[in-house]
């Protein structure tokens, strides 16, 4: 059994080879609102245990009420009820928040958006309307099967739009088409005014829209700071006014590739060479004009006891010389290492099927886990590579589910300026996701200590975090990490909000003051009032 199989069995057994979570196609019309309007339930309801936790089993809430709106008007009523009851509230879309921003102590009401999952064409706005509870897998199936279009969103089918879009989610098509929020033309949000009035607002990217700052805030600030996003409308800048032209087309077919290097045959010199090569390739091929905008890759580092670390790739098969470009990329990453990787998958397939390929995503809602992130403007420094090798070679930490997934970034993501959207990370060449998973609460301290230790060691020269400088560029709000707010783990003097938002934070604070002046919507790393 290879390392991929072991990791799949230990960590993501529910995936069952990738088929179990493939989402069915949705109707092209918005689903009718479920009968009964707003549903509110308490601890005596059999659904309560499932509705008071998300994917990460470290966080389990105990709210008095869970509200499930089926419309924006229902969401208004849910917020009104929470405020009238004196409840602190939080909002859940797909439940993939890595920290306890939803299921935290003190929350008396959770607004769960899962009943609002419609996907439709809005002829009045000439845009695709996606409700906040729609799963990305449903979005992809509907868009391509109805109109031959797509959005460059994330690879996990079960993530829902309500959290993914405001955090500026990315995926395998982002080097070619930008971030999902780069295609956002309007957003509907439920907000709470200073006088206690709760209302719904539609904000657009139109230059003359008086609510444009609310639209802008939903293009990278993350969820839970300004209100409840209930619906998103998507039409690409310069996109057409019909559903067949409003959004980009996905590739007809793609190449998918997965290979692995055995830790048993890995030396520090070989590891260093591969890491340098990968970073250098990304630096050289992350411009918007490169022929490699159709290539997305993840170099997935594991601990030595896992057996092997991996490289997974998706390449647009419609690009001129696509297979040759892919082969050249693979050769450049391995050049001079002296170690031959083993190819475990190499196929050409329709894009829609490849979007569910388990090489690119996994999901297990039964685990406890911890994640971190980091953007890099350049490849890794010698000190960073040495820290990776030393820690990952530590045979005392035998945890196959641990991975540092180093995703290719850039391409057309970097065509926009840092202030064009709320996401300021517009010259990065890679985005790292650091993650580990386990099952028992008794193991929390062990796994958290090791995970934090590796991250701190890699960024030891900058206070344990990837501060914005010539080499690194902060962190990704959708991979939220409460440690960034803790001086024990962040000794850089750079606050968490600068790592996420950099120079856009003051502008976000102004939007916060206007749209949520009483700080009704907040969590540990929400935008603060100025």
Short mmCIF file of C-alpha atoms in Angstrom, two decimals:
data_model
loop_
_atom_site.label_atom_id
_atom_site.label_comp_id
_atom_site.label_asym_id
_atom_site.label_seq_id
_atom_site.Cartn_x
_atom_site.Cartn_y
_atom_site.Cartn_z
CA UNK A 1 0.00 0.00 0.00
CA UNK A 2 1.52 3.33 -0.99
CA UNK A 3 1.57 6.49 1.13
CA UNK A 4 -1.39 8.00 -0.68
CA UNK A 5 -3.50 4.95 0.09
CA UNK A 6 -2.44 4.93 3.73
CA UNK A 7 -3.22 8.59 4.09
CA UNK A 8 -6.59 8.12 2.44
CA UNK A 9 -7.54 5.25 4.73
CA UNK A 10 -6.39 6.94 7.92
CA UNK A 11 -7.63 10.43 7.32
CA UNK A 12 -10.25 10.52 4.61
CA UNK A 13 -11.79 7.06 4.68
CA UNK A 14 -15.23 8.54 4.03
CA UNK A 15 -14.12 9.61 0.59
CA UNK A 16 -14.16 6.01 -0.65
CA UNK A 17 -12.08 6.71 -3.70
CA UNK A 18 -13.61 10.10 -4.44
CA UNK A 19 -17.05 8.97 -5.52
CA UNK A 20 -18.94 9.33 -2.28
CA UNK A 21 -19.04 13.10 -2.25
CA UNK A 22 -19.62 13.83 -5.94
CA UNK A 23 -22.51 16.28 -5.98
CA UNK A 24 -25.49 15.73 -8.26
CA UNK A 25 -26.37 18.30 -10.87
CA UNK A 26 -28.85 20.92 -9.75
CA UNK A 27 -31.66 22.46 -11.68
CA UNK A 28 -30.80 25.60 -13.62
CA UNK A 29 -33.62 27.39 -11.83
CA UNK A 30 -33.53 28.43 -8.21
CA UNK A 31 -35.11 25.80 -6.00
CA UNK A 32 -38.42 26.92 -4.54
CA UNK A 33 -38.19 28.09 -0.95
CA UNK A 34 -38.89 25.20 1.40
CA UNK A 35 -42.36 25.35 2.89
CA UNK A 36 -42.74 27.03 6.24
CA UNK A 37 -40.27 29.89 5.85
CA UNK A 38 -37.81 30.34 8.71
CA UNK A 39 -37.14 27.22 10.74
CA UNK A 40 -35.89 27.72 14.31
CA UNK A 41 -35.00 24.85 16.58
CA UNK A 42 -33.46 24.16 19.96
CA UNK A 43 -31.66 21.38 21.80
CA UNK A 44 -34.78 19.20 21.93
CA UNK A 45 -34.79 18.83 18.15
CA UNK A 46 -33.10 15.67 16.77
CA UNK A 47 -31.27 17.82 14.20
CA UNK A 48 -29.59 19.91 16.88
CA UNK A 49 -26.37 17.86 17.29
CA UNK A 50 -25.69 17.98 13.56
CA UNK A 51 -26.40 21.71 13.34
CA UNK A 52 -24.15 22.80 16.19
CA UNK A 53 -20.83 21.75 14.70
CA UNK A 54 -19.03 22.01 11.40
CA UNK A 55 -16.28 19.92 9.81
CA UNK A 56 -13.73 20.45 12.57
CA UNK A 57 -14.75 18.33 15.55
CA UNK A 58 -12.60 20.43 17.89
CA UNK A 59 -15.43 22.98 17.92
CA UNK A 60 -18.93 22.10 19.13
CA UNK A 61 -21.42 24.86 19.89
CA UNK A 62 -24.23 25.07 22.42
CA UNK A 63 -26.56 27.81 21.11
CA UNK A 64 -30.06 28.28 22.43
CA UNK A 65 -31.42 28.41 18.89
CA UNK A 66 -30.41 27.40 15.39
CA UNK A 67 -32.18 29.39 12.66
CA UNK A 68 -32.43 28.02 9.11
CA UNK A 69 -33.67 30.67 6.67
CA UNK A 70 -35.00 29.78 3.24
CA UNK A 71 -34.87 33.36 1.92
CA UNK A 72 -33.26 36.71 2.60
CA UNK A 73 -36.43 37.81 4.38
CA UNK A 74 -36.11 34.76 6.62
CA UNK A 75 -32.49 35.75 7.35
CA UNK A 76 -33.70 39.22 8.36
CA UNK A 77 -36.21 37.59 10.71
CA UNK A 78 -33.51 35.32 12.15
CA UNK A 79 -31.25 38.25 13.00
CA UNK A 80 -34.18 40.16 14.47
CA UNK A 81 -35.07 37.21 16.69
CA UNK A 82 -31.48 36.83 17.85
CA UNK A 83 -31.21 40.52 18.73
CA UNK A 84 -34.59 40.59 20.48
CA UNK A 85 -33.52 37.60 22.56
CA UNK A 86 -30.20 39.18 23.43
CA UNK A 87 -28.33 36.39 21.68
CA UNK A 88 -24.83 36.77 20.32
CA UNK A 89 -25.07 35.27 16.86
CA UNK A 90 -22.86 33.55 14.32
CA UNK A 91 -23.40 32.36 10.76
CA UNK A 92 -22.68 29.00 9.13
CA UNK A 93 -22.61 28.28 5.42
CA UNK A 94 -20.87 24.97 4.73
CA UNK A 95 -19.27 24.45 8.12
CA UNK A 96 -15.68 24.45 6.85
CA UNK A 97 -14.37 27.23 9.11
CA UNK A 98 -11.07 26.02 10.55
CA UNK A 99 -11.41 27.89 13.85
CA UNK A 100 -14.25 28.38 16.35
CA UNK A 101 -15.57 31.53 14.69
CA UNK A 102 -19.03 29.92 14.45
CA UNK A 103 -19.14 27.35 17.25
CA UNK A 104 -17.64 29.45 20.02
CA UNK A 105 -18.60 29.96 23.66
CA UNK A 106 -21.22 32.65 24.18
CA UNK A 107 -23.04 32.24 20.88
CA UNK A 108 -26.76 31.97 21.57
CA UNK A 109 -28.01 31.78 17.98
CA UNK A 110 -26.52 30.22 14.86
CA UNK A 111 -27.94 31.19 11.48
CA UNK A 112 -27.42 28.19 9.20
CA UNK A 113 -27.65 29.03 5.50
CA UNK A 114 -27.84 25.50 4.12
CA UNK A 115 -31.51 25.77 3.01
CA UNK A 116 -30.65 28.66 0.69
CA UNK A 117 -28.92 26.64 -2.03
CA UNK A 118 -30.47 27.83 -5.29
CA UNK A 119 -28.51 28.36 -8.52
CA UNK A 120 -30.20 30.23 -11.36
CA UNK A 121 -29.89 32.75 -14.17
CA UNK A 122 -31.14 36.21 -13.19
CA UNK A 123 -32.29 37.92 -16.39
CA UNK A 124 -32.81 41.22 -14.60
CA UNK A 125 -29.17 41.41 -13.52
CA UNK A 126 -27.77 39.43 -16.47
CA UNK A 127 -25.86 37.29 -14.01
CA UNK A 128 -25.80 33.85 -12.45
CA UNK A 129 -27.36 33.94 -8.99
CA UNK A 130 -25.88 31.60 -6.40
CA UNK A 131 -27.39 31.44 -2.93
CA UNK A 132 -25.10 31.32 0.09
CA UNK A 133 -25.86 27.69 0.94
CA UNK A 134 -25.06 26.32 -2.51
CA UNK A 135 -22.23 23.76 -2.51
CA UNK A 136 -19.39 24.33 -4.98
CA UNK A 137 -19.96 20.91 -6.52
CA UNK A 138 -23.54 21.85 -7.29
CA UNK A 139 -22.39 25.15 -8.76
CA UNK A 140 -19.91 23.46 -11.09
CA UNK A 141 -22.37 20.81 -12.26
CA UNK A 142 -25.13 23.34 -12.92
CA UNK A 143 -23.01 25.90 -14.73
CA UNK A 144 -21.32 23.48 -17.11
CA UNK A 145 -24.30 21.25 -17.86
CA UNK A 146 -26.72 24.12 -18.42
CA UNK A 147 -24.51 26.74 -20.09
CA UNK A 148 -20.98 25.38 -20.57
CA UNK A 149 -19.58 27.87 -18.05
CA UNK A 150 -17.86 27.73 -14.68
CA UNK A 151 -16.39 29.75 -11.81
CA UNK A 152 -12.75 29.44 -10.68
CA UNK A 153 -13.60 28.26 -7.18
CA UNK A 154 -12.15 25.74 -4.78
CA UNK A 155 -11.56 22.03 -5.19
CA UNK A 156 -13.67 20.76 -2.27
CA UNK A 157 -17.19 20.04 -3.50
CA UNK A 158 -18.81 20.37 -0.08
CA UNK A 159 -17.63 23.93 0.61
CA UNK A 160 -20.53 26.38 0.21
CA UNK A 161 -20.60 29.79 -1.39
CA UNK A 162 -21.43 31.79 1.73
CA UNK A 163 -17.96 31.41 3.20
CA UNK A 164 -15.91 30.70 0.09
CA UNK A 165 -16.78 33.77 -1.97
CA UNK A 166 -16.26 36.56 0.62
CA UNK A 167 -12.87 35.08 1.44
CA UNK A 168 -11.76 35.20 -2.23
CA UNK A 169 -11.59 31.46 -2.75
CA UNK A 170 -9.28 29.98 -5.39
CA UNK A 171 -8.90 26.69 -7.21
CA UNK A 172 -7.47 24.79 -10.17
CA UNK A 173 -8.70 27.33 -12.73
CA UNK A 174 -7.61 30.46 -10.87
CA UNK A 175 -4.28 30.88 -12.65
CA UNK A 176 -6.33 31.07 -15.86
CA UNK A 177 -9.38 33.01 -14.62
CA UNK A 178 -8.55 34.65 -11.29
CA UNK A 179 -10.27 34.22 -7.94
CA UNK A 180 -13.97 33.39 -7.62
CA UNK A 181 -14.64 36.83 -6.13
CA UNK A 182 -13.07 38.50 -9.17
CA UNK A 183 -16.27 37.49 -11.01
CA UNK A 184 -18.65 38.81 -8.35
CA UNK A 185 -20.95 41.46 -9.80
CA UNK A 186 -23.31 41.87 -6.83
CA UNK A 187 -24.04 40.56 -3.35
CA UNK A 188 -27.15 40.58 -1.19
CA UNK A 189 -26.46 40.88 2.53
CA UNK A 190 -28.53 41.21 5.68
CA UNK A 191 -27.15 44.03 7.82
CA UNK A 192 -27.99 45.62 11.18
CA UNK A 193 -28.14 49.42 11.42
CA UNK A 194 -27.18 51.55 14.40
CA UNK A 195 -30.84 52.02 15.38
CA UNK A 196 -31.44 48.26 15.47
CA UNK A 197 -33.09 48.01 12.07
CA UNK A 198 -32.25 44.77 10.28
CA UNK A 199 -32.54 44.91 6.51
CA UNK A 200 -31.31 43.37 3.29
CA UNK A 201 -29.06 45.32 0.93
CA UNK A 202 -27.89 44.58 -2.60
CA UNK A 203 -24.43 45.97 -3.33
CA UNK A 204 -22.84 45.90 -6.78
CA UNK A 205 -19.46 46.59 -8.31
CA UNK A 206 -20.91 49.52 -10.26
CA UNK A 207 -18.70 52.56 -9.81
CA UNK A 208 -21.70 54.73 -8.97
CA UNK A 209 -23.35 52.28 -6.57
CA UNK A 210 -23.58 53.96 -3.14
CA UNK A 211 -23.26 50.51 -1.55
CA UNK A 212 -20.17 49.56 -3.54
CA UNK A 213 -18.01 49.41 -0.40
CA UNK A 214 -20.15 46.52 0.85
CA UNK A 215 -19.62 44.67 -2.44
CA UNK A 216 -15.89 45.35 -2.17
CA UNK A 217 -15.78 44.01 1.39
CA UNK A 218 -17.19 40.71 0.10
CA UNK A 219 -14.27 40.21 -2.29
CA UNK A 220 -11.69 39.10 0.26
CA UNK A 221 -12.49 40.10 3.84
CA UNK A 222 -13.97 36.72 4.74
CA UNK A 223 -17.31 36.06 6.35
CA UNK A 224 -18.78 37.18 9.65
CA UNK A 225 -17.76 40.85 9.67
CA UNK A 226 -20.43 42.90 7.90
CA UNK A 227 -23.66 40.91 7.85
CA UNK A 228 -25.06 37.71 6.40
CA UNK A 229 -24.39 37.20 2.71
CA UNK A 230 -27.52 35.54 1.32
CA UNK A 231 -27.06 35.68 -2.48
CA UNK A 232 -24.21 36.29 -4.92
CA UNK A 233 -24.51 37.34 -8.57
CA UNK A 234 -21.67 36.43 -10.91
CA UNK A 235 -20.78 37.98 -14.24
CA UNK A 236 -17.16 38.34 -15.26
CA UNK A 237 -15.81 41.82 -15.95
CA UNK A 238 -16.40 42.16 -19.67
CA UNK A 239 -18.66 39.10 -19.64
CA UNK A 240 -21.74 38.87 -21.82
CA UNK A 241 -25.36 39.34 -20.86
CA UNK A 242 -26.48 35.77 -21.58
CA UNK A 243 -25.79 32.73 -19.40
CA UNK A 244 -23.67 31.22 -22.18
CA UNK A 245 -21.36 34.25 -22.20
CA UNK A 246 -21.43 35.73 -18.69
CA UNK A 247 -18.73 33.54 -17.18
CA UNK A 248 -15.57 31.77 -18.38
CA UNK A 249 -15.71 28.36 -20.00
CA UNK A 250 -13.82 25.54 -18.33
CA UNK A 251 -11.44 23.36 -20.31
CA UNK A 252 -13.16 20.62 -22.26
CA UNK A 253 -10.57 18.15 -21.01
CA UNK A 254 -7.59 18.20 -18.65
CA UNK A 255 -4.58 16.12 -17.87
CA UNK A 256 -4.35 14.99 -14.26
CA UNK A 257 -1.06 13.75 -12.87
CA UNK A 258 0.17 12.48 -9.52
CA UNK A 259 3.65 11.33 -8.69
CA UNK A 260 5.55 10.68 -5.47
CA UNK A 261 9.07 10.65 -4.09
CA UNK A 262 9.94 7.95 -1.59
CA UNK A 263 11.25 9.27 1.72
CA UNK A 264 13.34 6.10 2.01
CA UNK A 265 15.51 7.20 -0.92
CA UNK A 266 15.34 10.93 -0.13
CA UNK A 267 18.46 12.82 0.90
CA UNK A 268 18.64 16.39 2.15
CA UNK A 269 20.38 17.37 -1.09
CA UNK A 270 17.64 15.82 -3.22
CA UNK A 271 14.89 17.38 -1.10
CA UNK A 272 16.55 20.79 -1.30
CA UNK A 273 16.88 20.50 -5.07
CA UNK A 274 13.20 19.64 -5.55
CA UNK A 275 12.07 22.49 -3.30
CA UNK A 276 14.33 24.99 -5.06
CA UNK A 277 13.22 23.78 -8.47
CA UNK A 278 9.54 24.04 -7.63
CA UNK A 279 9.87 27.55 -6.24
CA UNK A 280 12.03 28.71 -9.15
CA UNK A 281 9.55 27.30 -11.68
CA UNK A 282 6.67 29.14 -10.00
CA UNK A 283 8.61 32.40 -9.97
CA UNK A 284 9.34 32.03 -13.69
CA UNK A 285 5.83 30.94 -14.72
CA UNK A 286 3.41 32.95 -12.62
CA UNK A 287 2.83 35.86 -14.97
CA UNK A 288 -0.52 36.38 -16.68
CA UNK A 289 1.09 35.87 -20.09
CA UNK A 290 2.76 32.52 -19.44
CA UNK A 291 1.59 29.51 -21.47
CA UNK A 292 1.26 27.79 -18.10
CA UNK A 293 -1.81 29.63 -16.82
CA UNK A 294 -3.66 26.39 -17.56
CA UNK A 295 -1.47 24.42 -15.14
CA UNK A 296 -2.30 24.11 -11.45
CA UNK A 297 -0.13 22.09 -9.09
CA UNK A 298 0.28 21.15 -5.46
CA UNK A 299 3.54 19.89 -4.01
CA UNK A 300 2.39 18.01 -0.92
CA UNK A 301 5.02 17.58 1.76
CA UNK A 302 4.54 14.85 4.37
CA UNK A 303 6.50 13.48 7.30
CA UNK A 304 9.03 10.74 6.66
CA UNK A 305 6.95 8.00 8.35
CA UNK A 306 4.25 8.62 5.73
CA UNK A 307 6.47 6.95 3.18
CA UNK A 308 6.40 9.49 0.36
CA UNK A 309 5.56 13.06 -0.55
CA UNK A 310 3.64 13.96 -3.68
CA UNK A 311 3.09 16.27 -6.62
CA UNK A 312 -0.41 16.59 -8.06
CA UNK A 313 -1.12 18.53 -11.24
CA UNK A 314 -4.02 19.54 -13.46
CA UNK A 315 -3.25 20.85 -16.97
CA UNK A 316 -5.70 22.27 -19.49
CA UNK A 317 -5.50 19.73 -22.33
CA UNK A 318 -6.73 22.33 -24.82
CA UNK A 319 -3.61 24.47 -24.51
CA UNK A 320 -1.23 24.18 -27.49
CA UNK A 321 1.29 21.45 -26.71
CA UNK A 322 -0.38 20.79 -23.35
CA UNK A 323 1.08 17.36 -22.68
CA UNK A 324 4.54 18.54 -23.61
CA UNK A 325 4.22 21.53 -21.31
CA UNK A 326 3.18 19.22 -18.51
CA UNK A 327 6.12 16.89 -19.17
CA UNK A 328 8.53 19.83 -19.20
CA UNK A 329 7.16 21.07 -15.88
CA UNK A 330 7.57 17.66 -14.25
CA UNK A 331 11.12 17.38 -15.58
CA UNK A 332 12.07 20.83 -14.30
CA UNK A 333 10.77 20.16 -10.82
CA UNK A 334 12.83 16.98 -10.54
CA UNK A 335 15.93 18.13 -12.46
CA UNK A 336 19.19 17.33 -10.68
CA UNK A 337 17.57 15.63 -7.69
CA UNK A 338 19.04 12.22 -8.46
CA UNK A 339 15.81 10.61 -7.26
CA UNK A 340 13.21 9.22 -9.65
CA UNK A 341 9.60 9.83 -8.67
CA UNK A 342 6.96 7.14 -9.12
CA UNK A 343 3.97 8.09 -11.26
CA UNK A 344 0.76 6.93 -9.57
CA UNK A 345 -1.76 8.58 -11.90
CA UNK A 346 -1.57 10.18 -15.35
CA UNK A 347 -4.79 10.53 -17.33
CA UNK A 348 -6.70 12.77 -19.70
CA UNK A 349 -10.35 13.23 -18.78
CA UNK A 350 -13.28 15.66 -19.05
CA UNK A 351 -12.83 18.71 -16.83
CA UNK A 352 -16.09 18.12 -14.96
CA UNK A 353 -15.01 14.66 -13.88
CA UNK A 354 -11.53 15.87 -13.01
CA UNK A 355 -12.99 18.55 -10.76
CA UNK A 356 -13.96 15.72 -8.42
CA UNK A 357 -10.60 13.93 -8.67
CA UNK A 358 -9.50 12.95 -5.14
CA UNK A 359 -5.94 13.98 -5.95
CA UNK A 360 -7.04 17.59 -5.51
CA UNK A 361 -9.42 17.46 -2.56
CA UNK A 362 -10.36 15.51 0.50
CA UNK A 363 -13.02 15.99 3.16
CA UNK A 364 -13.72 14.21 6.43
CA UNK A 365 -16.24 15.71 8.87
CA UNK A 366 -15.30 13.27 11.65
CA UNK A 367 -11.78 14.57 12.39
CA UNK A 368 -10.24 17.16 14.64
CA UNK A 369 -7.76 19.32 12.76
CA UNK A 370 -5.56 22.39 12.57
CA UNK A 371 -4.69 24.45 9.51
CA UNK A 372 -2.39 27.35 8.74
CA UNK A 373 -1.50 29.27 5.59
CA UNK A 374 1.20 31.36 3.97
CA UNK A 375 1.66 33.27 0.74
CA UNK A 376 5.09 33.42 -0.93
CA UNK A 377 6.22 36.00 -3.45
CA UNK A 378 9.32 33.97 -4.23
CA UNK A 379 10.55 30.42 -3.85
CA UNK A 380 11.80 29.18 -0.51
CA UNK A 381 14.93 30.47 1.18
CA UNK A 382 17.70 28.08 2.16
CA UNK A 383 16.76 28.47 5.82
CA UNK A 384 13.13 27.62 5.10
CA UNK A 385 14.04 24.52 3.10
CA UNK A 386 16.41 23.37 5.84
CA UNK A 387 13.68 23.79 8.45
CA UNK A 388 11.24 21.80 6.33
CA UNK A 389 13.71 18.95 5.87
CA UNK A 390 14.79 18.79 9.49
CA UNK A 391 11.24 18.71 10.88
CA UNK A 392 9.67 16.47 8.24
CA UNK A 393 12.51 13.97 8.65
CA UNK A 394 11.78 13.71 12.38
CA UNK A 395 10.75 10.08 12.72
CA UNK A 396 9.26 10.75 16.18
CA UNK A 397 6.19 12.28 14.52
CA UNK A 398 4.45 9.49 12.64
CA UNK A 399 1.32 11.24 11.43
CA UNK A 400 0.39 10.30 7.84
CA UNK A 401 -2.48 12.83 7.65
CA UNK A 402 -0.07 15.76 8.10
CA UNK A 403 0.63 17.67 4.88
CA UNK A 404 1.96 21.02 3.72
CA UNK A 405 0.22 21.57 0.39
CA UNK A 406 2.12 24.10 -1.73
CA UNK A 407 -0.25 25.34 -4.43
CA UNK A 408 0.76 27.21 -7.55
CA UNK A 409 -0.65 30.74 -7.53
CA UNK A 410 -0.34 33.83 -9.68
CA UNK A 411 -1.24 33.88 -13.35
CA UNK A 412 -4.34 35.99 -13.93
CA UNK A 413 -4.90 36.28 -10.17
CA UNK A 414 -2.08 38.79 -10.25
CA UNK A 415 -3.55 40.98 -13.01
CA UNK A 416 -5.49 42.99 -10.42
CA UNK A 417 -4.01 45.56 -8.07
CA UNK A 418 -4.05 44.94 -4.28
CA UNK A 419 -6.81 47.51 -3.76
CA UNK A 420 -9.07 46.42 -6.61
CA UNK A 421 -10.64 43.85 -4.28
CA UNK A 422 -10.41 43.28 -0.55
CA UNK A 423 -7.89 40.46 -1.14
CA UNK A 424 -4.52 42.27 -1.36
CA UNK A 425 -2.34 39.26 -2.25
CA UNK A 426 -1.85 40.00 -5.92
CA UNK A 427 1.80 39.19 -6.55
CA UNK A 428 2.19 35.82 -4.83
CA UNK A 429 3.53 32.80 -6.71
CA UNK A 430 2.43 30.14 -4.22
CA UNK A 431 -0.06 29.61 -1.40
CA UNK A 432 0.66 27.05 1.29
CA UNK A 433 -1.94 25.13 3.29
CA UNK A 434 -0.50 23.50 6.41
CA UNK A 435 -2.79 20.86 7.87
CA UNK A 436 -3.03 17.86 10.11
CA UNK A 437 -5.93 15.75 11.35
CA UNK A 438 -6.54 13.38 14.25
CA UNK A 439 -9.44 11.78 16.07
CA UNK A 440 -8.97 11.92 19.85
CA UNK A 441 -9.20 15.01 22.05
CA UNK A 442 -6.47 13.46 24.19
CA UNK A 443 -4.05 13.96 21.27
CA UNK A 444 -4.76 17.67 20.81
CA UNK A 445 -1.66 19.00 22.53
CA UNK A 446 0.70 16.62 20.74
CA UNK A 447 -0.50 17.48 17.26
CA UNK A 448 -0.94 21.19 17.84
CA UNK A 449 2.56 21.49 19.33
CA UNK A 450 4.21 19.70 16.43
CA UNK A 451 2.25 21.59 13.81
CA UNK A 452 2.96 24.97 15.36
CA UNK A 453 6.61 24.02 15.82
CA UNK A 454 7.14 23.30 12.12
CA UNK A 455 5.41 26.50 11.03
CA UNK A 456 7.38 28.61 13.51
CA UNK A 457 10.65 26.98 12.46
CA UNK A 458 10.10 27.67 8.76
CA UNK A 459 9.36 31.35 9.50
CA UNK A 460 11.81 31.71 12.38
CA UNK A 461 13.58 34.63 10.70
CA UNK A 462 10.35 36.70 10.68
CA UNK A 463 8.87 36.05 14.09
CA UNK A 464 7.22 32.72 13.35
CA UNK A 465 4.85 34.02 10.66
CA UNK A 466 5.14 34.89 6.93
CA UNK A 467 5.20 38.68 7.25
CA UNK A 468 4.74 40.70 4.06
CA UNK A 469 8.24 41.27 2.69
CA UNK A 470 10.23 40.46 -0.43
CA UNK A 471 9.82 36.69 0.06
CA UNK A 472 6.51 36.11 1.86
CA UNK A 473 3.16 37.90 1.82
CA UNK A 474 1.04 37.05 4.83
CA UNK A 475 -1.87 34.63 5.17
CA UNK A 476 -5.18 33.61 3.57
CA UNK A 477 -8.33 34.52 5.50
CA UNK A 478 -10.23 31.45 4.27
CA UNK A 479 -7.53 29.33 5.92
CA UNK A 480 -8.08 31.20 9.18
CA UNK A 481 -5.61 30.65 11.99
CA UNK A 482 -6.23 32.00 15.49
CA UNK A 483 -2.53 31.59 16.34
CA UNK A 484 -1.79 34.69 14.26
CA UNK A 485 -3.46 36.74 17.00
CA UNK A 486 -1.42 35.13 19.79
CA UNK A 487 1.92 36.72 20.70
CA UNK A 488 3.13 33.31 21.84
CA UNK A 489 3.12 32.13 18.21
CA UNK A 490 3.40 35.44 16.36
CA UNK A 491 6.38 37.36 17.69
CA UNK A 492 6.85 39.42 14.54
CA UNK A 493 5.06 42.55 15.75
CA UNK A 494 2.89 42.28 12.61
CA UNK A 495 -0.78 42.05 13.63
CA UNK A 496 -3.07 39.34 12.31
CA UNK A 497 -5.10 41.80 10.23
CA UNK A 498 -2.03 42.97 8.35
CA UNK A 499 -1.12 39.37 7.54
CA UNK A 500 -4.61 38.85 6.06
CA UNK A 501 -5.52 42.27 4.64
CA UNK A 502 -2.33 44.39 4.53
CA UNK A 503 -3.08 47.93 3.35
CA UNK A 504 -6.77 47.21 2.77
CA UNK A 505 -7.61 46.94 6.47
CA UNK A 506 -8.43 50.61 7.14
CA UNK A 507 -10.79 50.63 4.19
CA UNK A 508 -12.46 47.49 5.54
CA UNK A 509 -12.83 49.18 8.92
CA UNK A 510 -14.66 52.09 7.28
CA UNK A 511 -17.05 49.63 5.64
CA UNK A 512 -17.50 47.89 8.99
CA UNK A 513 -18.44 51.17 10.67
CA UNK A 514 -21.00 51.93 7.99
CA UNK A 515 -22.65 48.52 7.65
CA UNK A 516 -22.26 47.00 11.13
CA UNK A 517 -21.85 49.96 13.52
CA UNK A 518 -22.92 47.92 16.57
CA UNK A 519 -20.55 45.02 15.78
CA UNK A 520 -23.43 42.56 15.64
CA UNK A 521 -21.42 40.31 13.32
CA UNK A 522 -18.06 39.42 14.82
CA UNK A 523 -15.64 36.67 15.75
CA UNK A 524 -12.03 36.39 16.90
CA UNK A 525 -10.61 37.69 13.61
CA UNK A 526 -13.46 39.72 12.17
CA UNK A 527 -12.82 43.26 10.96
CA UNK A 528 -12.79 45.59 13.95
CA UNK A 529 -14.62 48.87 14.21
CA UNK A 530 -12.20 51.79 13.74
#
